[in-house]
Structure formats: C-alpha cells, structure tokens
Tab-separated table of C-alpha atoms in Angstrom:
chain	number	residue	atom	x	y	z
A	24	UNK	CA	0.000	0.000	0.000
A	25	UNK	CA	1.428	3.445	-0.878
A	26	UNK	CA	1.941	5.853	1.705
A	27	UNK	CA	0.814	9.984	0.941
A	28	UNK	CA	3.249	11.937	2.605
A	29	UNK	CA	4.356	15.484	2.199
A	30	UNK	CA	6.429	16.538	-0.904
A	31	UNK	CA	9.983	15.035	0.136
A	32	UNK	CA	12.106	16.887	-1.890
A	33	UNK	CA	14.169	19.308	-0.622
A	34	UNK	CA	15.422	21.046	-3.490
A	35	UNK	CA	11.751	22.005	-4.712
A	36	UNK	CA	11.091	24.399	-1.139
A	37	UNK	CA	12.548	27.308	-0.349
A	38	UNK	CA	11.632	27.377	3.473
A	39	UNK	CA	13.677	23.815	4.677
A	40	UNK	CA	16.022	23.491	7.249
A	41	UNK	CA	18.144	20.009	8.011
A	42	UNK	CA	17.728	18.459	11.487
A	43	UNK	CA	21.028	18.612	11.875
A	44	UNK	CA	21.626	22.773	11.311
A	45	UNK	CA	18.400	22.782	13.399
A	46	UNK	CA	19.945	21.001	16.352
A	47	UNK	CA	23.753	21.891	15.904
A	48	UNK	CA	23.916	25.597	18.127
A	49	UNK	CA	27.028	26.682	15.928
A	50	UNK	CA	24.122	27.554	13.475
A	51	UNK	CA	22.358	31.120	15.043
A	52	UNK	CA	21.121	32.604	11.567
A	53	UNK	CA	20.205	31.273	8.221
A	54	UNK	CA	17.445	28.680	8.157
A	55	UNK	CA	19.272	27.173	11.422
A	56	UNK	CA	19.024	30.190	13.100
A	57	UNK	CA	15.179	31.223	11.917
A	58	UNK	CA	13.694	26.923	13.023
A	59	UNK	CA	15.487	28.056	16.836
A	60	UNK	CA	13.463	30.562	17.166
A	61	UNK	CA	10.597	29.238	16.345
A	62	UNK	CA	10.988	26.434	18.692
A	63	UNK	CA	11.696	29.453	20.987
A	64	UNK	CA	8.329	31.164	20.143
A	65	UNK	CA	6.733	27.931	20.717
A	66	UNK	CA	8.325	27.146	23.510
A	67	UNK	CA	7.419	30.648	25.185
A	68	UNK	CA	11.323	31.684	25.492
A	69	UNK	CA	10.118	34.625	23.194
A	70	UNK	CA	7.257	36.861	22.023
A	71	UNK	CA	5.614	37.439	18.388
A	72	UNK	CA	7.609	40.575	18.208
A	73	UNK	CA	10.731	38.985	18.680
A	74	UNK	CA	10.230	36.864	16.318
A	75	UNK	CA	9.179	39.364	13.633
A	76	UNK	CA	12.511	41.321	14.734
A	77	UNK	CA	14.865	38.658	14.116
A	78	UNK	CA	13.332	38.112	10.450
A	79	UNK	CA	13.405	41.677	9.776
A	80	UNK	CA	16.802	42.126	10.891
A	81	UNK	CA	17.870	38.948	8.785
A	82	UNK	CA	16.413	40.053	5.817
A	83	UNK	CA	17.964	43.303	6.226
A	84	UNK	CA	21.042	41.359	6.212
A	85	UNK	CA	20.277	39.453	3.123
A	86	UNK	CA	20.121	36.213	5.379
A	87	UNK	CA	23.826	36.173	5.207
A	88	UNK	CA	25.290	34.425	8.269
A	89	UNK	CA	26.283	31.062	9.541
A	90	UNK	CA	22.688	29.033	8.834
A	91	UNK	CA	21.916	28.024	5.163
A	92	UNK	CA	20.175	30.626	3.176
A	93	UNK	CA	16.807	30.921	3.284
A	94	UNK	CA	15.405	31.990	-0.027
A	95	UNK	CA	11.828	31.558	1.166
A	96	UNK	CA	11.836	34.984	2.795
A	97	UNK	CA	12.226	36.948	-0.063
A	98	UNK	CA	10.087	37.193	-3.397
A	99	UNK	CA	6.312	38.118	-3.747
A	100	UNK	CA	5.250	36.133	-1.069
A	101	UNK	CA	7.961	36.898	1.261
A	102	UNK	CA	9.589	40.647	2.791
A	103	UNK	CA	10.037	43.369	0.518
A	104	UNK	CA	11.565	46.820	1.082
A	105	UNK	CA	9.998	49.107	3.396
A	106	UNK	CA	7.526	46.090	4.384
A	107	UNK	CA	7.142	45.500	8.871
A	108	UNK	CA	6.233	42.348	9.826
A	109	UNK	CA	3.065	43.579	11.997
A	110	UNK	CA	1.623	40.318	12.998
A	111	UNK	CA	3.434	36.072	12.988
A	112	UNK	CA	-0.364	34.215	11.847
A	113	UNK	CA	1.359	30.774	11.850
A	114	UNK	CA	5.179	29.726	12.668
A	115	UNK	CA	5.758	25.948	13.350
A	116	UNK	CA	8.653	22.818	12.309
A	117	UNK	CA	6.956	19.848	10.336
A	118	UNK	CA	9.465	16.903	9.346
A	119	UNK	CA	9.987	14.658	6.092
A	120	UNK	CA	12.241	12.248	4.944
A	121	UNK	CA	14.368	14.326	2.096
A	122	UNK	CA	14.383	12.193	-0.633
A	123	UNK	CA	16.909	13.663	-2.377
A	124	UNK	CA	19.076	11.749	-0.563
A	125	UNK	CA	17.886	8.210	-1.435
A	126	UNK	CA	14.432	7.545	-2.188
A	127	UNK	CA	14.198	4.085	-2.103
A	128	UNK	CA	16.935	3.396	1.140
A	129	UNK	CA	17.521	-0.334	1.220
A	130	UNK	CA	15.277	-1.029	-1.980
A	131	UNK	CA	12.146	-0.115	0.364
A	132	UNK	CA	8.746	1.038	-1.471
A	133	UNK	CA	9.561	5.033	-0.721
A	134	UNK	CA	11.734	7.033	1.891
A	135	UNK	CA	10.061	6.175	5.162
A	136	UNK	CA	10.206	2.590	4.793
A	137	UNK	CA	13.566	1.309	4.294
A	138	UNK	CA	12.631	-2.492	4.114
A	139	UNK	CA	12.495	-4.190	0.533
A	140	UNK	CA	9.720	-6.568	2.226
A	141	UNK	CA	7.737	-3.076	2.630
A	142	UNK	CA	6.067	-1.923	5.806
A	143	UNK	CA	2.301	-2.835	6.578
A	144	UNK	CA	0.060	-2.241	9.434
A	145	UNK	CA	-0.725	-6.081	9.850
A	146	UNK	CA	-4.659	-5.517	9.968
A	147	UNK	CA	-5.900	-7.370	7.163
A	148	UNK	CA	-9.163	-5.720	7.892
A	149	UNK	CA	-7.785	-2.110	8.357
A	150	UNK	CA	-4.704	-1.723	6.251
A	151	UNK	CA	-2.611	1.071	6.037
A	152	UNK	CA	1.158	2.107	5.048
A	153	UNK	CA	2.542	0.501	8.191
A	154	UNK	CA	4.193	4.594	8.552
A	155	UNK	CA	3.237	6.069	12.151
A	156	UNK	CA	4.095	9.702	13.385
A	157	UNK	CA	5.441	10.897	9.969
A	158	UNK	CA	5.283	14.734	8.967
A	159	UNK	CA	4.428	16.017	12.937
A	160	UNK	CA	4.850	19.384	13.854
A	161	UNK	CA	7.093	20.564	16.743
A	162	UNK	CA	4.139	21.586	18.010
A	163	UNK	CA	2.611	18.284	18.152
A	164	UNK	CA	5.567	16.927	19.033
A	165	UNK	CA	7.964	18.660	20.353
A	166	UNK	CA	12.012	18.104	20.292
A	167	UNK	CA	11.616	14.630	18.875
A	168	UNK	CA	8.302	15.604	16.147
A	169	UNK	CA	11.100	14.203	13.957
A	170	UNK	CA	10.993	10.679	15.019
A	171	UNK	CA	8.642	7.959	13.615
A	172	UNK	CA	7.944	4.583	13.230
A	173	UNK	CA	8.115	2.387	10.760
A	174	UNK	CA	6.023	-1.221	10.976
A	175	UNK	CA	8.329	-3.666	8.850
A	176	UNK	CA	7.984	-6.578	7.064
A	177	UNK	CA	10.817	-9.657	8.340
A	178	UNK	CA	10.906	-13.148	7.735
A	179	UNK	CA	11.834	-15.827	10.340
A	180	UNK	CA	13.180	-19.136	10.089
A	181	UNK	CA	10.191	-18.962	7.293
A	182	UNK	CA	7.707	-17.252	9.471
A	183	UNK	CA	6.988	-13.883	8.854
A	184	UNK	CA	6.788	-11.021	11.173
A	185	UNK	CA	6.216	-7.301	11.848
A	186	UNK	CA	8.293	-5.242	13.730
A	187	UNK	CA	8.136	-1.515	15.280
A	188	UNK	CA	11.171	0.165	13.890
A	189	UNK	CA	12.474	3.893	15.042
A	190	UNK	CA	13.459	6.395	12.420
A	191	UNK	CA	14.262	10.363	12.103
A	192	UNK	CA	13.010	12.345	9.560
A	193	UNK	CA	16.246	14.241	8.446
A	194	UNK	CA	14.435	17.823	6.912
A	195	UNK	CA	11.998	20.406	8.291
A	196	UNK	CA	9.700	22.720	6.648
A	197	UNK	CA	9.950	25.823	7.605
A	198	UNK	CA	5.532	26.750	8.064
A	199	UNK	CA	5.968	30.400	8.407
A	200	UNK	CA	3.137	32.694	7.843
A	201	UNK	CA	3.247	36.501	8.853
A	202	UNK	CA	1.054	39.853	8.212
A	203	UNK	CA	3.039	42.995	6.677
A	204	UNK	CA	2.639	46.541	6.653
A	205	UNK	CA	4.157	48.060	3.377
A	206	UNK	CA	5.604	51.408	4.499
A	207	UNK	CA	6.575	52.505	1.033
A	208	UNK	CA	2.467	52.288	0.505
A	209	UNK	CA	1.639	53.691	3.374
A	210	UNK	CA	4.355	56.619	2.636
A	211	UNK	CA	2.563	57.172	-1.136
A	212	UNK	CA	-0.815	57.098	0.036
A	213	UNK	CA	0.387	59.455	2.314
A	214	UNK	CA	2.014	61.515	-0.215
A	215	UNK	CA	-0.862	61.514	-2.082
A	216	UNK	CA	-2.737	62.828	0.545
A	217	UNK	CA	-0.418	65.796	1.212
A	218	UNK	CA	-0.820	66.637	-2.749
A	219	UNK	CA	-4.499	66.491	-2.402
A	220	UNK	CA	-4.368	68.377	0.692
A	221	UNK	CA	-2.207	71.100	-1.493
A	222	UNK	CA	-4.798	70.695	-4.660
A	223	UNK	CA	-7.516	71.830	-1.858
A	224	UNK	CA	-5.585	74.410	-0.662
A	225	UNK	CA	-4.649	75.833	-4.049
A	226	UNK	CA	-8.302	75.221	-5.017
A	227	UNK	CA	-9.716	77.075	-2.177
A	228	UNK	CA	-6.885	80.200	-2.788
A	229	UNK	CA	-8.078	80.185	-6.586
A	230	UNK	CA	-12.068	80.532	-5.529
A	231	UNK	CA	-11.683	83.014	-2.977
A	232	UNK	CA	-9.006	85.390	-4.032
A	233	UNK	CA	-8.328	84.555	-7.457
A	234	UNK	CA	-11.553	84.267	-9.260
A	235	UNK	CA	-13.076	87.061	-7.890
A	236	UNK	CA	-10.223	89.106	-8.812
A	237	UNK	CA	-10.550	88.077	-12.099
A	238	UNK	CA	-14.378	88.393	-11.936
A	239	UNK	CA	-13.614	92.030	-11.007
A	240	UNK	CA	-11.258	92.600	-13.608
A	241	UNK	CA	-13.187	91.401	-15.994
A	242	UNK	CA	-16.506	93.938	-15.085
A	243	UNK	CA	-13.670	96.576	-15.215
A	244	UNK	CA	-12.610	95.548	-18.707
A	245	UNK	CA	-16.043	95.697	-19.670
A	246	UNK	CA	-17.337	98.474	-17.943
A	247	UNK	CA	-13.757	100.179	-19.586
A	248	UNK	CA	-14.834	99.173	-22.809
A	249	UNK	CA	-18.429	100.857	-22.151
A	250	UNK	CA	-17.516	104.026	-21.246
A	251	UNK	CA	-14.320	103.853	-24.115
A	252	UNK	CA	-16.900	103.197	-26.678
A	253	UNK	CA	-19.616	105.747	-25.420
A	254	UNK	CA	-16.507	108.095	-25.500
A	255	UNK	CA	-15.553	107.218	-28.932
A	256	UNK	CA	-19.541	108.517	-29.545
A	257	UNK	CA	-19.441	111.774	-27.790
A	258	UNK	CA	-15.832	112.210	-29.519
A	259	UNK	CA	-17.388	111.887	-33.253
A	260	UNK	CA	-20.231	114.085	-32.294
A	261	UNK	CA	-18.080	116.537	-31.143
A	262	UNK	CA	-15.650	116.693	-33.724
A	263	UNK	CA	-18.841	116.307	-36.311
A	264	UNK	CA	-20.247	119.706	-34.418
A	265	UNK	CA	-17.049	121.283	-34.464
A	266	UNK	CA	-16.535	120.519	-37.614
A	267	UNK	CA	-19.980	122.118	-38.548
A	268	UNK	CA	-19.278	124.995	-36.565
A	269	UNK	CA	-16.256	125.408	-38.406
A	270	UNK	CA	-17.772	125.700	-41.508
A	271	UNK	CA	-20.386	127.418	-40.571
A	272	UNK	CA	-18.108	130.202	-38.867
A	273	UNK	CA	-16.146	129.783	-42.688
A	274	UNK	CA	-19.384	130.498	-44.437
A	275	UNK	CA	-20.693	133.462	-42.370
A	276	UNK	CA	-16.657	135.368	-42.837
A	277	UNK	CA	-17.239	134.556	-46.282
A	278	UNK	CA	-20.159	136.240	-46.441
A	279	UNK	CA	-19.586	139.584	-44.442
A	280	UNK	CA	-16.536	139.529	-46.524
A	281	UNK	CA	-18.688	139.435	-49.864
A	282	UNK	CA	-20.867	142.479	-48.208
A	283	UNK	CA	-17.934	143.955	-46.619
A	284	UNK	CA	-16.216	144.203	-50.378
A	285	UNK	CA	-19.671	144.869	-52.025
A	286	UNK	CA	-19.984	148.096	-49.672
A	287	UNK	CA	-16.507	149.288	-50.158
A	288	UNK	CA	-16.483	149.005	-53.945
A	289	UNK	CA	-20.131	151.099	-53.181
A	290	UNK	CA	-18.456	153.683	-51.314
A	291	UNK	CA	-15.173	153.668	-53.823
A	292	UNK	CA	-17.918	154.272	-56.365
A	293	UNK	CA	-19.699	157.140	-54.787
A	294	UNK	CA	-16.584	158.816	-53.537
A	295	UNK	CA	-15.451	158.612	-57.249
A	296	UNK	CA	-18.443	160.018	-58.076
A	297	UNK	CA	-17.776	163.157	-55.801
A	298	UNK	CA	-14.593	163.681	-56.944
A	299	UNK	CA	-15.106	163.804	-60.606
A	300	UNK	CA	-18.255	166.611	-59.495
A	301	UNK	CA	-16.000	168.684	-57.496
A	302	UNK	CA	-13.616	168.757	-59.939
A	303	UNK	CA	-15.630	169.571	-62.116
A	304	UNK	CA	-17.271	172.611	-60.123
A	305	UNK	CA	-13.521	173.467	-60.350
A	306	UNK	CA	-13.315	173.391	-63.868
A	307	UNK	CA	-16.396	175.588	-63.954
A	308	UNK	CA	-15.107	178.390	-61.598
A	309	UNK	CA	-17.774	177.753	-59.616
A	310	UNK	CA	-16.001	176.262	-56.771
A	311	UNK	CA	-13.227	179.215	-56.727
A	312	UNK	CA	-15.409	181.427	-55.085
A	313	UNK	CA	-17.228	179.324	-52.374
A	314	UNK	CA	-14.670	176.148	-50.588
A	315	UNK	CA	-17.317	175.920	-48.123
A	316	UNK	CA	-19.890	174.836	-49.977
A	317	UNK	CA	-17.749	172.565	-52.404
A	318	UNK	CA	-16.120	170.894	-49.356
A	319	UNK	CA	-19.669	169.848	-48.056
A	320	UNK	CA	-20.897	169.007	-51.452
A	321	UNK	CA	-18.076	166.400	-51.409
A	322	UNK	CA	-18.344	165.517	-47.674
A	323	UNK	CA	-21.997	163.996	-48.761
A	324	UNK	CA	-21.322	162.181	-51.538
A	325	UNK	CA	-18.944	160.384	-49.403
A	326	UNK	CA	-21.095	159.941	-46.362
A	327	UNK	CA	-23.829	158.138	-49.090
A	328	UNK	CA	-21.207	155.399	-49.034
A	329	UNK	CA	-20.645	154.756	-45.595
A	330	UNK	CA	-20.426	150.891	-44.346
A	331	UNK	CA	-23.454	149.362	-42.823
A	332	UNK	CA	-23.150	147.950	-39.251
A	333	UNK	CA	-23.699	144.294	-39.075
C-alpha cells in the first residue's frame, strides 16, 4: 500500500532546514538560526515581536550568516523593502524524509520505509502504510516531532513477522506565515494625501481670491470698454459739431466779406463820383469862389457810401 506523505524533496522548497543545522547551536542565523526561534516562540522563550525582529533584521542582512540561506523569505510572497512584519499568523517545524538523498533506502517502497519486504500495518481488515508519526509538527511533538515509526515486514526461520522500527526524519519545513505593513504604501498614500491636501488648498486660494479678482477685472474691462466706446460717440459728435461749426463760422466770414467788399467798392464808387463833381465845379469856376460849400458838397457824396453795421 502506498503511503501519501508530504512533498519530500528538498530542493523544490525554499523554506527547509536540516535536522542537523536545526539542532547543531554553531548555526544562530540562516534557516538554522530562523527553526530556533521558532521552537523558541513555541516554547514561550520569546514573544511574536521577537520573532518578527529577528526576520526583519535577517532580511535586512540578506540572510547572510552562519545558517543556510533561506530563499523563502524573499520574493512576492515573502519581505520586501519598506515592508514591517506587523503580525506572525502561523510559525511551526513539520518533518519529512528528504528524498533527495535516497528515495528508495535499502530497496524499500519510498523514503520512510527502508525495508524491501515493505512496511504494513498487519490488519488485514484495516490496512494502512505501516508509517506512524510521519510529517508532525514541533508543536505536536515537540524536540523529537522528527521521530517515527516504521512497521516492517521480516521473515523468520520462514515465518513472517512485523516489527516496530524507530526512524528520524532528516528535513523540516519551515511553516511560516506573517502579516506585513508596506511602508513605502503607506508613505505614497500618504504623499498623495499631502498633494491632495495642497490641490484643496490651491483650489480654495483660486475661488476666494483669485476668481473674484478676475471676476472684477473682468466687469472693469467691460465696464472700460463701455464708457471707451460711449466716448468714442461723444468724440465723433463733437468733432462732427465742431466741424460744422467750423464751416459754418467759414461760411458766415465769407459772407460779411462778400458784403464787406460789395460796400466798399459802393463807397469807392460814390466817392469817385464826388470827386469827378467837385472837380468839375472846379473846372467851372464855380467852386473858386465858395470852398465851403464845395467841401460839403463832397463831404456827402462820401457819407452816401458809408459801411453798414452788421
């Protein structure tokens, strides 16, 4: 009858320790190191926290030391940087027979039974694998979880027999579960709460003292380009009535000045007129004998001409 046991091969974990680093004290860190203190957290020699200290501090040290390296620690399910182990949810020792080694010791059916005969329970009502106290936990167990017994198969003088046999498991797995706090998350969610924080703050500076500044500069723009454009009115009608004026004022010297020369080519005319009749009272003698009366003769013809007042 085939026996299920756990996986046996060592070189397909990554969180194994050998009973021998696990027992030999010369081993402190590595794999040899992290199994003692489990034993020590189950044992009560140390807390949780401990624990989660010493794995911190040996992956900060890239598990370099005088245990075998344990890769197990690191990858995605393992630490990470800026990850705190915040909480140990499960941390125990459970041995198997590494079958790396030899898998069929002594030509026996599979690592824990090391009898070519095979190993059987000798109830031919309730069989089993003849394997007892395989894969315990320290736990369970305690310093000797990696002891076991094998129920062999041995002939006689021709009779055949079963017989109790001791062994030790030579591996451990390492059953280490723990809960982490990433810090670099908590340090960008944190950041990102700072820039939302800012984005509030710069949000809250634009509404209330930016907008309505430019709210206000706006109605002064506009109101601006009201009262430019109701200039630019009054400025066309004035320059349109000043312009009119202008011509007006024009027109009205143009025409006193057409009345004004009228009236003195009038007066030129009449004072002509007197002239040529006083000299020719002169050329009739009849001036020689009385200025007087030529003088005022000549006086009104010219008066006749006198501008008009306007």
């Amino acid at each position: 009858m085939s026996f299920n046991h756990f996986s046996g091969s060592a070189s397909l974990t990554t969180a194994e320790v050998s009973i021998n680093e696990l027992f030999n004290g010369g081993f402190t860190e590595g794999a040899g190191g992290l199994g003692k203190k489990i034993i020590q957290l189950i044992t009560g020699q140390i807390s949780q926290t401990e624990l989660a200290n010493w794995i911190m501090n040996a992956y900060e040290s890239s598990m370099i030391g005088d245990g075998s390296y344990l890769a197990g620690l690191f990858g995605p399910n393992g630490l990470g940087p800026g990850m705190t182990i915040t909480g140990i949810n499960q941390a125990d020792l459970r041995a198997f027979m590494n079958e790396d080694n030899n898998p069929h010791p002594n030509g026996g059916p599979n690592q824990y039974c090391p009898d070519p005969l095979g190993c059987h329970s000798g109830d031919i009502f309730h069989p089993d694998p003849g394997i007892y106290g395989a894969n315990d936990t320290f736990s369970q167990r305690g310093y000797d979880f990696n002891r076991y017994i094998a129920r062999e198969l041995g002939v006689w003088a021709g009779i055949p027999f079963l017989a109790d046999i001791e062994h030790y498991q030579d591996y451990a797995w390492i059953e280490l579960s723990f809960t982490v706090t990433n810090n670099n998350a908590y340090a960008n969610v944190t950041t990102y709460q700072d820039l939302v924080l800012q984005l509030q703050s710069f949000e809250h500076d634009w509404m209330t003292n930016v907008m309505p500044s430019v709210t206000n500069w706006t109605a002064q723009v506009a109101s601006y380009n009201a009262q430019y454009a109701n200039w630019q009115t009054q400025m066309q009608t004035a320059l349109t009535d000043a312009q009119n004026a202008y011509n007006a004022g024009v027109q009205d010297l143009q025409d006193h000045e057409s009345s004004w020369l009228a009236q003195m080519g009038q007066l030129q005319q009449q004072a002509q007129n007197a002239f040529d009749a006083a000299s020719n009272a002169l050329k009739n003698g009849q001036g020689q004998s009385n200025y007087g009366q030529l003088t005022g003769q000549v006086l009104a013809g010219l008066n006749k001409g006198q501008l008009i007042q306007g």
